[in-house]
mmCIF file with all atom_site columns, C-alpha atoms in Angstrom:
data_model
loop_
_atom_site.group_PDB
_atom_site.id
_atom_site.type_symbol
_atom_site.label_atom_id
_atom_site.label_alt_id
_atom_site.label_comp_id
_atom_site.label_asym_id
_atom_site.label_entity_id
_atom_site.label_seq_id
_atom_site.pdbx_PDB_ins_code
_atom_site.Cartn_x
_atom_site.Cartn_y
_atom_site.Cartn_z
_atom_site.occupancy
_atom_site.B_iso_or_equiv
_atom_site.pdbx_formal_charge
_atom_site.auth_seq_id
_atom_site.auth_comp_id
_atom_site.auth_asym_id
_atom_site.auth_atom_id
_atom_site.pdbx_PDB_model_num
ATOM 1   C CA . MET A 1 1   ? 5.598   0.849  -15.032 1.00 87.00 ? 1   MET A CA 1
ATOM 2   C CA . PHE A 1 2   ? 5.632   2.925  -11.826 1.00 87.00 ? 2   PHE A CA 1
ATOM 3   C CA . GLU A 1 3   ? 2.424   2.064  -10.303 1.00 87.00 ? 3   GLU A CA 1
ATOM 4   C CA . LEU A 1 4   ? 2.540   -1.801 -11.390 1.00 91.00 ? 4   LEU A CA 1
ATOM 5   C CA . GLN A 1 5   ? 5.741   -1.930 -9.306  1.00 93.00 ? 5   GLN A CA 1
ATOM 6   C CA . MET A 1 6   ? 4.006   -0.086 -6.275  1.00 93.00 ? 6   MET A CA 1
ATOM 7   C CA . ASP A 1 7   ? 1.139   -2.817 -6.752  1.00 91.00 ? 7   ASP A CA 1
ATOM 8   C CA . ASP A 1 8   ? 3.613   -5.474 -6.563  1.00 93.00 ? 8   ASP A CA 1
ATOM 9   C CA . CYS A 1 9   ? 4.905   -3.778 -3.414  1.00 94.00 ? 9   CYS A CA 1
ATOM 10  C CA . LEU A 1 10  ? 1.482   -3.473 -2.078  1.00 93.00 ? 10  LEU A CA 1
ATOM 11  C CA . LEU A 1 11  ? 0.477   -7.409 -3.301  1.00 92.00 ? 11  LEU A CA 1
ATOM 12  C CA . HIS A 1 12  ? 3.234   -8.641 -1.318  1.00 95.00 ? 12  HIS A CA 1
ATOM 13  C CA . GLY A 1 13  ? 3.241   -6.536 1.641   1.00 94.00 ? 13  GLY A CA 1
ATOM 14  C CA . ASP A 1 14  ? 6.708   -5.597 1.180   1.00 93.00 ? 14  ASP A CA 1
ATOM 15  C CA . SER A 1 15  ? 7.093   -1.788 2.935   1.00 95.00 ? 15  SER A CA 1
ATOM 16  C CA . SER A 1 16  ? 10.807  -1.810 2.102   1.00 95.00 ? 16  SER A CA 1
ATOM 17  C CA . GLN A 1 17  ? 10.608  -2.629 -1.077  1.00 96.00 ? 17  GLN A CA 1
ATOM 18  C CA . LEU A 1 18  ? 8.362   0.036  -1.700  1.00 96.00 ? 18  LEU A CA 1
ATOM 19  C CA . VAL A 1 19  ? 10.613  2.711  0.123   1.00 97.00 ? 19  VAL A CA 1
ATOM 20  C CA . SER A 1 20  ? 13.184  1.702  -2.356  1.00 96.00 ? 20  SER A CA 1
ATOM 21  C CA . LEU A 1 21  ? 11.214  1.816  -5.081  1.00 96.00 ? 21  LEU A CA 1
ATOM 22  C CA . LEU A 1 22  ? 10.279  5.491  -3.866  1.00 96.00 ? 22  LEU A CA 1
ATOM 23  C CA . HIS A 1 23  ? 13.495  6.263  -3.880  1.00 95.00 ? 23  HIS A CA 1
ATOM 24  C CA . TYR A 1 24  ? 14.271  5.119  -7.066  1.00 95.00 ? 24  TYR A CA 1
ATOM 25  C CA . GLU A 1 25  ? 11.640  6.750  -8.646  1.00 94.00 ? 25  GLU A CA 1
ATOM 26  C CA . GLY A 1 26  ? 12.520  10.223 -6.381  1.00 95.00 ? 26  GLY A CA 1
ATOM 27  C CA . LEU A 1 27  ? 11.198  11.620 -3.769  1.00 96.00 ? 27  LEU A CA 1
ATOM 28  C CA . ASN A 1 28  ? 9.346   14.306 -5.798  1.00 96.00 ? 28  ASN A CA 1
ATOM 29  C CA . SER A 1 29  ? 5.907   16.020 -6.399  1.00 96.00 ? 29  SER A CA 1
ATOM 30  C CA . SER A 1 30  ? 4.891   13.331 -9.334  1.00 95.00 ? 30  SER A CA 1
ATOM 31  C CA . THR A 1 31  ? 5.595   10.725 -6.989  1.00 95.00 ? 31  THR A CA 1
ATOM 32  C CA . LEU A 1 32  ? 3.696   11.833 -4.324  1.00 95.00 ? 32  LEU A CA 1
ATOM 33  C CA . THR A 1 33  ? 0.998   12.302 -6.197  1.00 95.00 ? 33  THR A CA 1
ATOM 34  C CA . ARG A 1 34  ? 0.964   9.001  -7.720  1.00 94.00 ? 34  ARG A CA 1
ATOM 35  C CA . LEU A 1 35  ? 0.931   7.986  -4.046  1.00 94.00 ? 35  LEU A CA 1
ATOM 36  C CA . HIS A 1 36  ? -1.721  9.547  -3.098  1.00 96.00 ? 36  HIS A CA 1
ATOM 37  C CA . HIS A 1 37  ? -4.113  8.580  -5.997  1.00 95.00 ? 37  HIS A CA 1
ATOM 38  C CA . LEU A 1 38  ? -3.306  5.041  -4.847  1.00 94.00 ? 38  LEU A CA 1
ATOM 39  C CA . VAL A 1 39  ? -4.072  5.397  -1.103  1.00 95.00 ? 39  VAL A CA 1
ATOM 40  C CA . THR A 1 40  ? -7.153  7.815  -2.381  1.00 95.00 ? 40  THR A CA 1
ATOM 41  C CA . LYS A 1 41  ? -8.068  4.679  -4.701  1.00 94.00 ? 41  LYS A CA 1
ATOM 42  C CA . GLU A 1 42  ? -7.264  2.036  -1.623  1.00 93.00 ? 42  GLU A CA 1
ATOM 43  C CA . LEU A 1 43  ? -9.276  3.548  0.441   1.00 93.00 ? 43  LEU A CA 1
ATOM 44  C CA . ARG A 1 44  ? -12.465 3.840  -1.647  1.00 92.00 ? 44  ARG A CA 1
ATOM 45  C CA . SER A 1 45  ? -12.219 0.148  -1.987  1.00 91.00 ? 45  SER A CA 1
ATOM 46  C CA . SER A 1 46  ? -11.594 -0.859 1.570   1.00 88.00 ? 46  SER A CA 1
ATOM 47  C CA . ARG A 1 47  ? -8.254  -2.258 1.058   1.00 91.00 ? 47  ARG A CA 1
ATOM 48  C CA . PHE A 1 48  ? -6.796  -1.084 4.281   1.00 91.00 ? 48  PHE A CA 1
ATOM 49  C CA . CYS A 1 49  ? -4.169  -3.519 4.729   1.00 92.00 ? 49  CYS A CA 1
ATOM 50  C CA . ARG A 1 50  ? -2.316  -1.818 1.394   1.00 94.00 ? 50  ARG A CA 1
ATOM 51  C CA . VAL A 1 51  ? -2.930  1.584  2.950   1.00 95.00 ? 51  VAL A CA 1
ATOM 52  C CA . LEU A 1 52  ? -0.907  0.432  5.891   1.00 94.00 ? 52  LEU A CA 1
ATOM 53  C CA . ILE A 1 53  ? 1.979   -1.008 4.075   1.00 95.00 ? 53  ILE A CA 1
ATOM 54  C CA . VAL A 1 54  ? 1.685   2.695  2.138   1.00 96.00 ? 54  VAL A CA 1
ATOM 55  C CA . LEU A 1 55  ? 1.893   4.245  6.091   1.00 95.00 ? 55  LEU A CA 1
ATOM 56  C CA . LYS A 1 56  ? 4.470   1.758  7.097   1.00 94.00 ? 56  LYS A CA 1
ATOM 57  C CA . SER A 1 57  ? 7.229   2.850  3.967   1.00 96.00 ? 57  SER A CA 1
ATOM 58  C CA . LEU A 1 58  ? 6.573   6.573  4.818   1.00 95.00 ? 58  LEU A CA 1
ATOM 59  C CA . SER A 1 59  ? 7.322   5.885  7.931   1.00 93.00 ? 59  SER A CA 1
ATOM 60  C CA . ILE A 1 60  ? 10.395  4.257  7.187   1.00 94.00 ? 60  ILE A CA 1
ATOM 61  C CA . LEU A 1 61  ? 11.271  7.497  4.920   1.00 94.00 ? 61  LEU A CA 1
ATOM 62  C CA . SER A 1 62  ? 10.344  9.703  7.568   1.00 92.00 ? 62  SER A CA 1
ATOM 63  C CA . GLU A 1 63  ? 13.380  8.400  9.648   1.00 92.00 ? 63  GLU A CA 1
ATOM 64  C CA . ASN A 1 64  ? 15.807  9.767  7.431   1.00 94.00 ? 64  ASN A CA 1
ATOM 65  C CA . ASP A 1 65  ? 15.713  13.980 7.937   1.00 93.00 ? 65  ASP A CA 1
ATOM 66  C CA . ASP A 1 66  ? 16.451  14.778 4.541   1.00 96.00 ? 66  ASP A CA 1
ATOM 67  C CA . ASP A 1 67  ? 13.676  12.483 3.188   1.00 95.00 ? 67  ASP A CA 1
ATOM 68  C CA . LEU A 1 68  ? 11.187  13.713 5.955   1.00 94.00 ? 68  LEU A CA 1
ATOM 69  C CA . GLN A 1 69  ? 11.773  17.871 5.074   1.00 95.00 ? 69  GLN A CA 1
ATOM 70  C CA . THR A 1 70  ? 11.294  16.661 1.534   1.00 96.00 ? 70  THR A CA 1
ATOM 71  C CA . LEU A 1 71  ? 8.310   15.032 1.421   1.00 95.00 ? 71  LEU A CA 1
ATOM 72  C CA . VAL A 1 72  ? 7.098   17.824 3.874   1.00 94.00 ? 72  VAL A CA 1
ATOM 73  C CA . SER A 1 73  ? 7.949   20.162 1.365   1.00 97.00 ? 73  SER A CA 1
ATOM 74  C CA . LEU A 1 74  ? 5.943   18.419 -1.228  1.00 96.00 ? 74  LEU A CA 1
ATOM 75  C CA . GLY A 1 75  ? 2.789   18.781 1.007   1.00 96.00 ? 75  GLY A CA 1
ATOM 76  C CA . LEU A 1 76  ? 3.173   14.866 2.187   1.00 95.00 ? 76  LEU A CA 1
ATOM 77  C CA . THR A 1 77  ? 1.454   16.049 5.479   1.00 93.00 ? 77  THR A CA 1
ATOM 78  C CA . ALA A 1 78  ? -1.871  17.736 3.911   1.00 95.00 ? 78  ALA A CA 1
ATOM 79  C CA . LYS A 1 79  ? -1.807  14.098 2.044   1.00 96.00 ? 79  LYS A CA 1
ATOM 80  C CA . VAL A 1 80  ? -2.080  12.393 4.928   1.00 95.00 ? 80  VAL A CA 1
ATOM 81  C CA . MET A 1 81  ? -4.534  14.541 7.023   1.00 95.00 ? 81  MET A CA 1
ATOM 82  C CA . LEU A 1 82  ? -6.788  14.065 3.667   1.00 95.00 ? 82  LEU A CA 1
ATOM 83  C CA . TRP A 1 83  ? -6.366  9.899  4.278   1.00 96.00 ? 83  TRP A CA 1
ATOM 84  C CA . PHE A 1 84  ? -6.882  10.524 7.862   1.00 94.00 ? 84  PHE A CA 1
ATOM 85  C CA . LYS A 1 85  ? -9.673  12.384 7.081   1.00 94.00 ? 85  LYS A CA 1
ATOM 86  C CA . ALA A 1 86  ? -11.699 9.226  5.178   1.00 93.00 ? 86  ALA A CA 1
ATOM 87  C CA . VAL A 1 87  ? -10.351 6.621  7.746   1.00 91.00 ? 87  VAL A CA 1
ATOM 88  C CA . HIS A 1 88  ? -12.250 8.666  9.787   1.00 89.00 ? 88  HIS A CA 1
ATOM 89  C CA . ASP A 1 89  ? -14.987 8.921  8.416   1.00 89.00 ? 89  ASP A CA 1
ATOM 90  C CA . LEU A 1 90  ? -14.758 5.346  7.773   1.00 86.00 ? 90  LEU A CA 1
ATOM 91  C CA . LEU A 1 91  ? -14.590 4.786  11.156  1.00 84.00 ? 91  LEU A CA 1
ATOM 92  C CA . THR A 1 92  ? -17.756 6.527  11.838  1.00 84.00 ? 92  THR A CA 1
ATOM 93  C CA . SER A 1 93  ? -19.888 5.037  9.416   1.00 79.00 ? 93  SER A CA 1
ATOM 94  C CA . ASP A 1 94  ? -22.384 2.043  9.904   1.00 67.00 ? 94  ASP A CA 1
ATOM 95  C CA . LEU A 1 95  ? -21.023 -0.082 7.323   1.00 68.00 ? 95  LEU A CA 1
ATOM 96  C CA . GLN A 1 96  ? -17.250 -0.317 8.736   1.00 62.00 ? 96  GLN A CA 1
ATOM 97  C CA . LYS A 1 97  ? -17.983 -0.189 12.368  1.00 65.00 ? 97  LYS A CA 1
ATOM 98  C CA . GLY A 1 98  ? -15.721 -2.979 14.421  1.00 68.00 ? 98  GLY A CA 1
ATOM 99  C CA . SER A 1 99  ? -13.605 -3.438 11.540  1.00 78.00 ? 99  SER A CA 1
ATOM 100 C CA . ALA A 1 100 ? -10.099 -4.944 12.389  1.00 84.00 ? 100 ALA A CA 1
ATOM 101 C CA . PRO A 1 101 ? -7.990  -3.814 9.336   1.00 87.00 ? 101 PRO A CA 1
ATOM 102 C CA . LEU A 1 102 ? -9.346  -0.511 9.820   1.00 86.00 ? 102 LEU A CA 1
ATOM 103 C CA . LEU A 1 103 ? -8.915  0.090  13.309  1.00 87.00 ? 103 LEU A CA 1
ATOM 104 C CA . SER A 1 104 ? -4.870  -1.112 12.585  1.00 90.00 ? 104 SER A CA 1
ATOM 105 C CA . LEU A 1 105 ? -4.732  1.333  9.860   1.00 90.00 ? 105 LEU A CA 1
ATOM 106 C CA . THR A 1 106 ? -6.104  3.973  12.085  1.00 89.00 ? 106 THR A CA 1
ATOM 107 C CA . GLU A 1 107 ? -3.912  2.662  14.925  1.00 91.00 ? 107 GLU A CA 1
ATOM 108 C CA . GLU A 1 108 ? -1.032  3.150  11.956  1.00 91.00 ? 108 GLU A CA 1
ATOM 109 C CA . PHE A 1 109 ? -2.040  6.770  11.372  1.00 92.00 ? 109 PHE A CA 1
ATOM 110 C CA . PHE A 1 110 ? -1.065  7.811  15.095  1.00 89.00 ? 110 PHE A CA 1
ATOM 111 C CA . ASN A 1 111 ? 1.942   6.042  15.115  1.00 88.00 ? 111 ASN A CA 1
ATOM 112 C CA . TYR A 1 112 ? 2.945   7.483  12.025  1.00 88.00 ? 112 TYR A CA 1
ATOM 113 C CA . PHE A 1 113 ? 2.113   10.743 13.203  1.00 87.00 ? 113 PHE A CA 1
ATOM 114 C CA . LEU A 1 114 ? 3.857   9.728  16.548  1.00 85.00 ? 114 LEU A CA 1
ATOM 115 C CA . CYS A 1 115 ? 7.051   9.104  14.799  1.00 80.00 ? 115 CYS A CA 1
ATOM 116 C CA . THR A 1 116 ? 7.215   12.580 12.485  1.00 78.00 ? 116 THR A CA 1
ATOM 117 C CA . SER A 1 117 ? 6.309   14.853 15.165  1.00 69.00 ? 117 SER A CA 1
#
């Protein structure tokens, strides 16, 4: 059910609703693992706009110190770095050169890193 609700948030581009859903589900290792699987799948499918929504949601969550601390303790930093490495690999591949959605996603990663540091 959670995955369907996440998919609905991504379909509608609703980062605020995704934040609410993540809070409702609970910021725990299971939720983070499912979010990681979703982002990994979206990156493989080149659905960068959907990953952008996840990053925006995580940025919103990270504005709250308690939520940020919880997410970091659960390993979010390592997961975001894995996602960024996947984006980097796509940026350097010939197939994705000049992709505007991929460049927007890269910019959002930098924004995320700046906001959480």
